[in-house]
mmCIF file of C-alpha atoms in Angstrom:
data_model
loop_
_atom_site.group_PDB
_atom_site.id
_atom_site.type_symbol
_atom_site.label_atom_id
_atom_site.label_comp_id
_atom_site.label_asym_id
_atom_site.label_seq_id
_atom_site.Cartn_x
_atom_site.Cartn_y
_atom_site.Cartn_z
ATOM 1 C CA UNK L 1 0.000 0.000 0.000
ATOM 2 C CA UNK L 2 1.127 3.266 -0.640
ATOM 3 C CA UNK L 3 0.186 6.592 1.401
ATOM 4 C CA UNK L 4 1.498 10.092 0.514
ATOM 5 C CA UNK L 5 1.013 13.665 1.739
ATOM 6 C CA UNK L 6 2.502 16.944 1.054
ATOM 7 C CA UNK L 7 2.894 20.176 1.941
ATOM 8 C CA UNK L 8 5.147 23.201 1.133
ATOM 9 C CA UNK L 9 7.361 24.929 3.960
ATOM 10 C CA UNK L 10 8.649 28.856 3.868
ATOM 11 C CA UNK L 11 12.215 26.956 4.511
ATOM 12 C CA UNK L 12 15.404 25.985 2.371
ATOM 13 C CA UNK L 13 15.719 22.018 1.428
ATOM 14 C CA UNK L 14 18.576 22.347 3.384
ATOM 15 C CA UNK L 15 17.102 23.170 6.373
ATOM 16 C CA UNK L 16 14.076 20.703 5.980
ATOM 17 C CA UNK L 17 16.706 18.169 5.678
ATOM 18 C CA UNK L 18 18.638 19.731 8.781
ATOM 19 C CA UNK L 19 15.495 18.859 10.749
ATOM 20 C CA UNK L 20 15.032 15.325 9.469
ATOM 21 C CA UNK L 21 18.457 14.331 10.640
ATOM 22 C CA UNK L 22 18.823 16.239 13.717
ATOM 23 C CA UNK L 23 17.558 14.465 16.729
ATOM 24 C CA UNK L 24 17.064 17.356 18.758
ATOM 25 C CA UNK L 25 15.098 18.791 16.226
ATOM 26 C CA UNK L 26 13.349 15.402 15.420
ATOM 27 C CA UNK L 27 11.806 15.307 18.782
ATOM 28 C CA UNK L 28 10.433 18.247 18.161
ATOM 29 C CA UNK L 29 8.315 17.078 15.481
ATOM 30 C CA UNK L 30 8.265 13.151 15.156
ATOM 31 C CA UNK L 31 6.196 12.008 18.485
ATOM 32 C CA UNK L 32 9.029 13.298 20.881
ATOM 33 C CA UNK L 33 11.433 11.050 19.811
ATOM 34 C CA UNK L 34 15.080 11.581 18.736
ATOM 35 C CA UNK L 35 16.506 9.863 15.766
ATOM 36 C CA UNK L 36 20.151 8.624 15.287
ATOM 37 C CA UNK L 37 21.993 7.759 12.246
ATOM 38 C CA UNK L 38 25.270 8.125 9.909
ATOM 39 C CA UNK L 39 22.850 8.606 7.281
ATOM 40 C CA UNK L 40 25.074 6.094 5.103
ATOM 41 C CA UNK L 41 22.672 3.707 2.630
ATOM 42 C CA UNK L 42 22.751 0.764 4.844
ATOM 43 C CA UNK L 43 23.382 1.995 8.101
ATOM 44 C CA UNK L 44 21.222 1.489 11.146
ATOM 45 C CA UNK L 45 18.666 4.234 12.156
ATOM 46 C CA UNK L 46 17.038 4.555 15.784
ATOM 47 C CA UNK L 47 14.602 6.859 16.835
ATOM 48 C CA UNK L 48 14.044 6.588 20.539
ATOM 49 C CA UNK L 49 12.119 8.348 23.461
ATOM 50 C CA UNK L 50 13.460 10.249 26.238
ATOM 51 C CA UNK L 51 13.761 7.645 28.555
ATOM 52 C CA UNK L 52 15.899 5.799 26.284
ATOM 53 C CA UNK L 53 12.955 3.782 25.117
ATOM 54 C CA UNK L 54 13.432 2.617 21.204
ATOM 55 C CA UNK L 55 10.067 3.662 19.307
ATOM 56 C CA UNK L 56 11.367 2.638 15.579
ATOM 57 C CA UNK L 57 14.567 0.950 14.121
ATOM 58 C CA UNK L 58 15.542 -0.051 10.985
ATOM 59 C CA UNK L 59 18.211 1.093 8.346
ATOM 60 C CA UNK L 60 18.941 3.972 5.982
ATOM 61 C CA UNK L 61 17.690 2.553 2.039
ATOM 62 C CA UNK L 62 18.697 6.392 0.558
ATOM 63 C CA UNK L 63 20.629 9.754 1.837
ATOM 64 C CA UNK L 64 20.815 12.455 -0.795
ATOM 65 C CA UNK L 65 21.063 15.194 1.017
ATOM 66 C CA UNK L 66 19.415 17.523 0.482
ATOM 67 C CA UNK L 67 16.878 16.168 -1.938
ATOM 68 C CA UNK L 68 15.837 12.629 -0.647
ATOM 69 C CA UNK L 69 15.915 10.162 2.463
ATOM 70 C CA UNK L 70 14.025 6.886 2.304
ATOM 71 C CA UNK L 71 14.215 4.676 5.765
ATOM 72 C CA UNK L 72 13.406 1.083 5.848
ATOM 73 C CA UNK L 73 12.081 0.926 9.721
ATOM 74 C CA UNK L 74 9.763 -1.071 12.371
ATOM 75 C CA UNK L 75 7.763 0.395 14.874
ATOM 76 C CA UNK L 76 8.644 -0.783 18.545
ATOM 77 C CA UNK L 77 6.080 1.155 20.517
ATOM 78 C CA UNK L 78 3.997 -1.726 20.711
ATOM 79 C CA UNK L 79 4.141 -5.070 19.971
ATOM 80 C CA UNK L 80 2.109 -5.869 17.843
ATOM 81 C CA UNK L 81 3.374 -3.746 15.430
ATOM 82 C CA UNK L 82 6.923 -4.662 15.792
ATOM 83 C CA UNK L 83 5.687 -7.720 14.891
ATOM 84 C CA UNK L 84 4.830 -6.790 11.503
ATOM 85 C CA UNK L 85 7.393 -6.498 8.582
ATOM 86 C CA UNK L 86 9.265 -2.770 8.324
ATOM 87 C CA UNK L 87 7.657 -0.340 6.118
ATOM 88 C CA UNK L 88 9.376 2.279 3.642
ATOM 89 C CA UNK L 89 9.522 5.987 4.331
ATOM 90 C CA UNK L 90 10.505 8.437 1.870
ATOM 91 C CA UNK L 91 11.272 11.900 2.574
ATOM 92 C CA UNK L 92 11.327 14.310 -1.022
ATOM 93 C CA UNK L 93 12.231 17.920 -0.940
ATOM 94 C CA UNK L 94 12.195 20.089 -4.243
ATOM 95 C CA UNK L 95 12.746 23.723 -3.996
ATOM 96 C CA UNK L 96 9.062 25.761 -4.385
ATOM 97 C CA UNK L 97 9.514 29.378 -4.743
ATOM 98 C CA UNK L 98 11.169 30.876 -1.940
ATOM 99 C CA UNK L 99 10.283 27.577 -0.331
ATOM 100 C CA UNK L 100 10.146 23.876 -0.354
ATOM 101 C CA UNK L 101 7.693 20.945 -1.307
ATOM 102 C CA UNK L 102 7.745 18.134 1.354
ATOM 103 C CA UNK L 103 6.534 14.999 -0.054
ATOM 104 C CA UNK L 104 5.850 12.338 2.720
ATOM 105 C CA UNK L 105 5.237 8.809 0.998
ATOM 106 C CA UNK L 106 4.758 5.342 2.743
ATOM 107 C CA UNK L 107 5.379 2.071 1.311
ATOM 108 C CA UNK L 108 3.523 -0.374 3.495
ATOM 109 C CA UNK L 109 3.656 -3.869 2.912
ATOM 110 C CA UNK L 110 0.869 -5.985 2.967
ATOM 111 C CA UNK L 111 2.152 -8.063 5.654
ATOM 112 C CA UNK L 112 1.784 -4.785 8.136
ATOM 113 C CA UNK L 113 -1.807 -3.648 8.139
ATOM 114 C CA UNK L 114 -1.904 -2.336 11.392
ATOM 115 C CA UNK L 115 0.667 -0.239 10.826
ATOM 116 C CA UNK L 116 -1.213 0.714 7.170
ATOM 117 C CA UNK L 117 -3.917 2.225 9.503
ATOM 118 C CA UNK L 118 -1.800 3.922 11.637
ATOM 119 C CA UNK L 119 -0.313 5.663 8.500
ATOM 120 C CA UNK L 120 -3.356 5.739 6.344
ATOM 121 C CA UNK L 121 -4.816 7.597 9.363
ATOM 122 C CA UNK L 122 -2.208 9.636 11.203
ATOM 123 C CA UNK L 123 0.639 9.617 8.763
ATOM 124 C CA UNK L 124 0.503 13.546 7.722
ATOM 125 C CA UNK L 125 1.047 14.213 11.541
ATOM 126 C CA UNK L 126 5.092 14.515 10.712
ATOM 127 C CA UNK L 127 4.253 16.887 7.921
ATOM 128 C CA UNK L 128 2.496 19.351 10.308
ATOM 129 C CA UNK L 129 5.043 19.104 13.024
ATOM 130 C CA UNK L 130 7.657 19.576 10.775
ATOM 131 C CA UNK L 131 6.621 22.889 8.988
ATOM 132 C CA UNK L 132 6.105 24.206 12.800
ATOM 133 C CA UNK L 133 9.786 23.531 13.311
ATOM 134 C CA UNK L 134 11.453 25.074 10.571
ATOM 135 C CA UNK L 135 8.944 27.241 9.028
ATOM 136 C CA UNK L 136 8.629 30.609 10.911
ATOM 137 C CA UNK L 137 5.460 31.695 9.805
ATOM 138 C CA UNK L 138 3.869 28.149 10.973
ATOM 139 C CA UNK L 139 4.975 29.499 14.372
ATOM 140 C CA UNK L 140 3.775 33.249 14.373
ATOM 141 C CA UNK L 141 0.219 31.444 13.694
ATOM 142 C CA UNK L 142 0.485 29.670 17.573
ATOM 143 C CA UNK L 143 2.100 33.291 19.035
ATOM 144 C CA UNK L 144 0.148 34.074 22.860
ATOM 145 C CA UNK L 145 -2.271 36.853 22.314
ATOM 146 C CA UNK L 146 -1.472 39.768 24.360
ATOM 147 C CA UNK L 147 -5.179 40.259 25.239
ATOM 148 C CA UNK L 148 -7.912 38.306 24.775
ATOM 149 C CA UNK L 149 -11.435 38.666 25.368
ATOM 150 C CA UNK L 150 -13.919 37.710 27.893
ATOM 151 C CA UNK L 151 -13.530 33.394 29.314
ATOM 152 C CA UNK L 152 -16.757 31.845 29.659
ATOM 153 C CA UNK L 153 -16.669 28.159 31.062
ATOM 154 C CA UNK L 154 -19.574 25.832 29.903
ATOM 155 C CA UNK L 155 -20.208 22.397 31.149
ATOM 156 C CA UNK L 156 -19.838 19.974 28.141
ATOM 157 C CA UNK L 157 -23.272 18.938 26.759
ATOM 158 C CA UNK L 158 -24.273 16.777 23.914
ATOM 159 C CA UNK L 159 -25.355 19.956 22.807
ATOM 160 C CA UNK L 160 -21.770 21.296 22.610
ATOM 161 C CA UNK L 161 -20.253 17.672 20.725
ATOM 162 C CA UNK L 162 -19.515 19.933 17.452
ATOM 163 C CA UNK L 163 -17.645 22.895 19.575
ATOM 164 C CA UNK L 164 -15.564 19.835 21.347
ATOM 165 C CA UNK L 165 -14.866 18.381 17.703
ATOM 166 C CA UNK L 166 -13.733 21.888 16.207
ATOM 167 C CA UNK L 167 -11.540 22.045 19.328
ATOM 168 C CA UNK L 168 -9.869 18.849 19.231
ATOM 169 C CA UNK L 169 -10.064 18.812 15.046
ATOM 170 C CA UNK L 170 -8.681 22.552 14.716
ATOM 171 C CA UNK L 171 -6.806 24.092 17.984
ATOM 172 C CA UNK L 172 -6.030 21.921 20.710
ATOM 173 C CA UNK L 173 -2.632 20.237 19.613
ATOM 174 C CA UNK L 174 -2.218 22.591 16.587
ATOM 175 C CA UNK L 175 1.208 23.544 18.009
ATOM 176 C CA UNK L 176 1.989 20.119 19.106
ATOM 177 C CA UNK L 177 0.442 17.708 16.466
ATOM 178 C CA UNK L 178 2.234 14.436 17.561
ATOM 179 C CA UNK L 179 -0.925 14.586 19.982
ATOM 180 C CA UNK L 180 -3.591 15.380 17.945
ATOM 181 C CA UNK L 181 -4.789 11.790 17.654
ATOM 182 C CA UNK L 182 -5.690 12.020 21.518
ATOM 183 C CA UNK L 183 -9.021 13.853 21.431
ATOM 184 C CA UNK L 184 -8.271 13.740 25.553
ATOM 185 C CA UNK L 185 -9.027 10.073 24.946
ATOM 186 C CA UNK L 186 -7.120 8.668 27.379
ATOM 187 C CA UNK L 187 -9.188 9.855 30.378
ATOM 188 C CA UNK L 188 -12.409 8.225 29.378
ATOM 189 C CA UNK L 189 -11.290 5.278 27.450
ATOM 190 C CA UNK L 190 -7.505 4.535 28.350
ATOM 191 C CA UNK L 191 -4.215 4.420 26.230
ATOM 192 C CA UNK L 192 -3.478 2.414 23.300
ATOM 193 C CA UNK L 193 -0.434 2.929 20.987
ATOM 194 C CA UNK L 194 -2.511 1.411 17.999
ATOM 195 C CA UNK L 195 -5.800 3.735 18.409
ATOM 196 C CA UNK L 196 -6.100 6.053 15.595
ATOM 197 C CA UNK L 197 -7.394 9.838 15.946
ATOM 198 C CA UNK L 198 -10.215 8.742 13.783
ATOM 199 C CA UNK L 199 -10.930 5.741 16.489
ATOM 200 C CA UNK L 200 -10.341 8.511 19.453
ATOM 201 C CA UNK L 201 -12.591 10.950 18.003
ATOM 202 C CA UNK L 202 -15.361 8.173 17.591
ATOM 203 C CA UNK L 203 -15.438 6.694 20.844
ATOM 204 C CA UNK L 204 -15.366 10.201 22.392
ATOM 205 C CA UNK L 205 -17.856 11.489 20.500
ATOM 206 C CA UNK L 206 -20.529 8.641 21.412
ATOM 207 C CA UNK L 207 -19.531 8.997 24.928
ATOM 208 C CA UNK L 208 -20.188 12.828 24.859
ATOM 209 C CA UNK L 209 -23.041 11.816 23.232
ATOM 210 C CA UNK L 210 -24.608 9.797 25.751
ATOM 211 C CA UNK L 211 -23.584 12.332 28.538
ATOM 212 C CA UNK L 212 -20.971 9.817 29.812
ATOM 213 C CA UNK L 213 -17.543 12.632 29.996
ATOM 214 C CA UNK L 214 -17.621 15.033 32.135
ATOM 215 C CA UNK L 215 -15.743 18.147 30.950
ATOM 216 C CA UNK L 216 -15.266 21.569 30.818
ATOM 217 C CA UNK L 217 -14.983 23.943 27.635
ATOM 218 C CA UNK L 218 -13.271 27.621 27.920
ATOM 219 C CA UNK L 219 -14.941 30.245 25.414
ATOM 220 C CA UNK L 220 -13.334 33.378 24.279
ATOM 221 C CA UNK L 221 -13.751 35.291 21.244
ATOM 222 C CA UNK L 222 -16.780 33.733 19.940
ATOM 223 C CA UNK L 223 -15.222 30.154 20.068
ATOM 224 C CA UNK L 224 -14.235 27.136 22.107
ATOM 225 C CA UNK L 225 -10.310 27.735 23.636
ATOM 226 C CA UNK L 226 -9.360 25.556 26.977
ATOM 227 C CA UNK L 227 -10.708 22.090 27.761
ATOM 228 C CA UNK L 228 -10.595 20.430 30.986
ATOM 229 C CA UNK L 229 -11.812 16.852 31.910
ATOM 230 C CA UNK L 230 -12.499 15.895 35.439
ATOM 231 C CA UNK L 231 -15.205 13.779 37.256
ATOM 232 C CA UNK L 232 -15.528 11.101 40.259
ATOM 233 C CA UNK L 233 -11.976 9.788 39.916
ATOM 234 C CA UNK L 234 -13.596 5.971 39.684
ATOM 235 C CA UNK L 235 -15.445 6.778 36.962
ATOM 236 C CA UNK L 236 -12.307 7.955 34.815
ATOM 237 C CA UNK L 237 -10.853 4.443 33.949
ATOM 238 C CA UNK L 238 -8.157 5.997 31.899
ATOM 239 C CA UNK L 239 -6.896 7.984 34.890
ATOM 240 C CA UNK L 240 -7.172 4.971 37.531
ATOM 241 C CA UNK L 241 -5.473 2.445 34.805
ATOM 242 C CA UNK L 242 -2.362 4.626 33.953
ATOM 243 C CA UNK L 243 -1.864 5.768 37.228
ATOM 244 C CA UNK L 244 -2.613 2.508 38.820
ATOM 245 C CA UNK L 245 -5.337 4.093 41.595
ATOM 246 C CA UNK L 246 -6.741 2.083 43.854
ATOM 247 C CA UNK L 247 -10.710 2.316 44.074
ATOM 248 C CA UNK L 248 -10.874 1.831 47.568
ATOM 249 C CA UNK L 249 -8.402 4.951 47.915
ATOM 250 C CA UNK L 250 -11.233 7.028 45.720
ATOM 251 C CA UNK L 251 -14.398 6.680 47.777
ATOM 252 C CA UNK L 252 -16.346 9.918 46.569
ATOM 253 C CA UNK L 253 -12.790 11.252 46.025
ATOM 254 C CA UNK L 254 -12.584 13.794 42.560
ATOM 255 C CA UNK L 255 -9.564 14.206 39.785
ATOM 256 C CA UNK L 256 -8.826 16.786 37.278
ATOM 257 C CA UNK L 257 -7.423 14.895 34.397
ATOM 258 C CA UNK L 258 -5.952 17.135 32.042
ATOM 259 C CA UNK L 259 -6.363 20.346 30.606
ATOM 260 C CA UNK L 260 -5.751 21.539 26.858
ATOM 261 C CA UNK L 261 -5.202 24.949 25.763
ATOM 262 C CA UNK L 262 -5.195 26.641 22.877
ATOM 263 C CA UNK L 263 -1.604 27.868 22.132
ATOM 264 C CA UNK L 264 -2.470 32.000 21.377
ATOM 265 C CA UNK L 265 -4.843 31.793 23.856
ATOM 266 C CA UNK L 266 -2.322 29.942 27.033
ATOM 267 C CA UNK L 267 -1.171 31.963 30.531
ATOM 268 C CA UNK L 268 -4.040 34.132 30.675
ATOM 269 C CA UNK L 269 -5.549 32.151 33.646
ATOM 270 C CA UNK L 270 -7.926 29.903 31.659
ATOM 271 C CA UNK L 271 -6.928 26.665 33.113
ATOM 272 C CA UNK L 272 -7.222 28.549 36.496
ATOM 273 C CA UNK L 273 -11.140 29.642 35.824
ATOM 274 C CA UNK L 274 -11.437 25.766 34.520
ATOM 275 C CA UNK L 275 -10.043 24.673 38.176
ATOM 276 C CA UNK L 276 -12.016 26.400 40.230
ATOM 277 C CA UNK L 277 -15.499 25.143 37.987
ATOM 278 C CA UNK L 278 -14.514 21.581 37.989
ATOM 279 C CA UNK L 279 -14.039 21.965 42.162
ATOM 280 C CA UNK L 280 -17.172 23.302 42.855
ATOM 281 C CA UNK L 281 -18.940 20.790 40.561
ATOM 282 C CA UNK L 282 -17.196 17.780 42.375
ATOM 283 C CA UNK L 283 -18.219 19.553 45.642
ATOM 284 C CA UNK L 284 -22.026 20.011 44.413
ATOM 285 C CA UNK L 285 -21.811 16.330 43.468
ATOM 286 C CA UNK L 286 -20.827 15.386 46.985
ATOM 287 C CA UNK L 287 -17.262 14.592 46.425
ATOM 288 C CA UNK L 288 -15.487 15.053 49.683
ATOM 289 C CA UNK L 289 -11.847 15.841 48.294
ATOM 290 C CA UNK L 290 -10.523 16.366 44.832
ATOM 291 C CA UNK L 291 -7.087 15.058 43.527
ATOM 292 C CA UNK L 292 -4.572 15.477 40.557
ATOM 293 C CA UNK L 293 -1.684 15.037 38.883
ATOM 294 C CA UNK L 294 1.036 17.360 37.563
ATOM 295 C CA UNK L 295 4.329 15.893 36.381
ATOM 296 C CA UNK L 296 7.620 16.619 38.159
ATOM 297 C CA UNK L 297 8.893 17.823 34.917
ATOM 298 C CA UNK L 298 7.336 18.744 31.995
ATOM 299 C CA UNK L 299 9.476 20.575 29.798
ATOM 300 C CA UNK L 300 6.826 21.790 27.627
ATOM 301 C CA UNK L 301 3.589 23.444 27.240
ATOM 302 C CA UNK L 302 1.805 20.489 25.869
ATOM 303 C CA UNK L 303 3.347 18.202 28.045
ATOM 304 C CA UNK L 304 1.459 19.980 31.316
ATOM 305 C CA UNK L 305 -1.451 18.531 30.304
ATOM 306 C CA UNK L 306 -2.011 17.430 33.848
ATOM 307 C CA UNK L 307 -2.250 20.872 34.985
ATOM 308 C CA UNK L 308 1.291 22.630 36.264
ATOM 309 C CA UNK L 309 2.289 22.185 39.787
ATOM 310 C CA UNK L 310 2.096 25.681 40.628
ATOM 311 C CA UNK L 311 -1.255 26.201 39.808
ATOM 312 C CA UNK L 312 -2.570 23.481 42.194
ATOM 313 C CA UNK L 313 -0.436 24.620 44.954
ATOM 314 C CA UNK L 314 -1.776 28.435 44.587
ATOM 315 C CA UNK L 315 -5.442 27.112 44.656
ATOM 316 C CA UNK L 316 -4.849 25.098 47.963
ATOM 317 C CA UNK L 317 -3.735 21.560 47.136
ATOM 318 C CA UNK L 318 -1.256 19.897 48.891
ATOM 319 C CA UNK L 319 1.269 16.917 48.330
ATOM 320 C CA UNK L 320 -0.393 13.476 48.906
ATOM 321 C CA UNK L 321 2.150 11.007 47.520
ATOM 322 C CA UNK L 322 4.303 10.410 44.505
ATOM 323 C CA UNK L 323 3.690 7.783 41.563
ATOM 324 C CA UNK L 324 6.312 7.608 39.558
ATOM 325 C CA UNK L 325 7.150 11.120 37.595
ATOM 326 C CA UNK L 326 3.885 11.978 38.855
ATOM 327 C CA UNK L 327 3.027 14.356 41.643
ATOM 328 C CA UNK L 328 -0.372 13.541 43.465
ATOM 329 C CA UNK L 329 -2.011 16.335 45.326
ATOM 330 C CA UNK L 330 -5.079 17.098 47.157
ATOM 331 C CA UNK L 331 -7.345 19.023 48.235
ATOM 332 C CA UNK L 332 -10.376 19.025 50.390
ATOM 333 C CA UNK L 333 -13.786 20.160 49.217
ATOM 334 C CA UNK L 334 -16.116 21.835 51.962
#
């Protein structure tokens, strides 16, 4: 099977190229992994997370720099798909204008379906992270307003299903699309490395539907801008699997999963408004205390998705114990 996309970037090929063979700049694009490589024909190319973790291997099939790079490579993220046979990836730049056209094509063998849906679905994702890194108009787009208008925080509603689509389809991760197959997912239904964003969107969308998430959406300027999910932390299986909660611990006990942004419209105390909605809802629905999670390090906008440390602590949580990179902290609710 073969799956293409392009786009053109206000960069040089050379530059494009800089940032497919960089690994500091990889991670900034390809699902926050670096990549490492010779970039012979025939030598070995790993792209691997921050915690050493390999995410795809495999070798280097062309290097014509800076004009063409096809990779022969496996994904190791999960294993089911490292089970399946490697796949081709070719990387074209031609000069376009003042510019460059990025052609992104995927040879998938039959042999690897899974890994044809992945691609068939998600594969542009690399494409849009890219132009953000070395295209600097892509990032004047995601600049922080200076001022913004009035916040106005509504209670998701089936009524409100189209406003949480545009959000999630159009703002949400634009400055961070590695994560724009989440569609804040992972609360509600848990984490899976081979769940498309078509398969996310779905599944959220029918559980909106039947008023089974309960969330929070920021408005400013006429249109959805911050989301925050939250609810009775038992009822949040995503939350209680990946941090491995106990139920007995969570006896009308509350969490604030995450909360997502828009990039122009981030540090002018949305999340904070969001915060102290979701706590008086848990309180009016007789939740005694309310919990959650910042990381100990984030390192990045998108990756406080948890809510930042700070933030918690200024709104009267307090340390309750540690899991892992995570912070859990607490609060009571009168």
């Amino acid at each position: 099977m073969t799956i293409s996309f392009q786009l053109t970037v206000s960069a040089s090929p050379a530059a494009v190229w800089k940032a497919l063979t960089d690994g500091e700049l990889t991670r900034r694009f390809y699902y926050d992994m670096t990549v490492a490589s010779d970039w012979r024909p025939g030598s070995a190319v790993e792209y691997s997370f921050s915690q050493g973790q390999a995410g795809e291997s495999g070798v280097v099939r062309s290097a014509e720099p800076p004009t063409l790079l096809a990779l022969e490579t496996r994904f190791l993220f999960d294993q089911t798909l490292a089970a399946e046979p490697a796949h081709l990836t070719r990387w074209e730049l031609s000069p376009d204008g003042s510019g460059t056209l990025v052609k992104l094509t995927y040879e998938v063998p039959a042999g690897a379906p899974l890994a044809a849906r992945l691609l068939g679905s998600d594969g542009e994702v690399p494409l849009r992270g890219l132009r953000l890194v070395v295209d600097p108009a892509a990032r004047a787009e995601l600049e922080r307003l200076p001022e913004i208008g009035p916040v106005e925080v509504r209670d998701l509603t089936p009524a409100l299903l189209a406003d949480y689509q545009r959000f999630f389809d159009q703002d949400a991760f634009r400055d961070h699309p590695s994560w724009a197959a989440c569609y804040c997912s992972e609360t509600n239904i848990g984490e899976s490395a081979v769940r498309t964003a078509s398969d996310n969107r779905a599944d959220m969308s029918r559980l909106i539907e039947a008023g089974e998430v309960t969330a929070l959406l920021a408005y400013s300027d006429g249109r959805p801008v911050g989301w925050c999910n939250y609810g009775p932390t038992t009822q949040l299986a995503g939350v209680m699997s990946k941090l491995k909660l106990e139920a007995a611990d969570h006896s009308a006990v509350g969490s604030i999963a995450c909360f997502v942004i828009a990039a122009p419209y981030r540090r002018h105390g949305i999340a904070e408004l969001m915060l102290e909605a979701a706590c008086r809802r848990l309180a009016a629905a007789g939740c005694r205390a309310v919990e959650a999670y910042p990381r100990s390090e984030t390192g990045s906008d998108p990756g406080a998705y948890r809510g930042p440390l700070e933030m918690y602590l200024r709104s009267g949580f307090e340390p309750y114990r540690e899991a892992g990179r995570t912070l859990i902290v607490r609060k009571a609710l009168a």
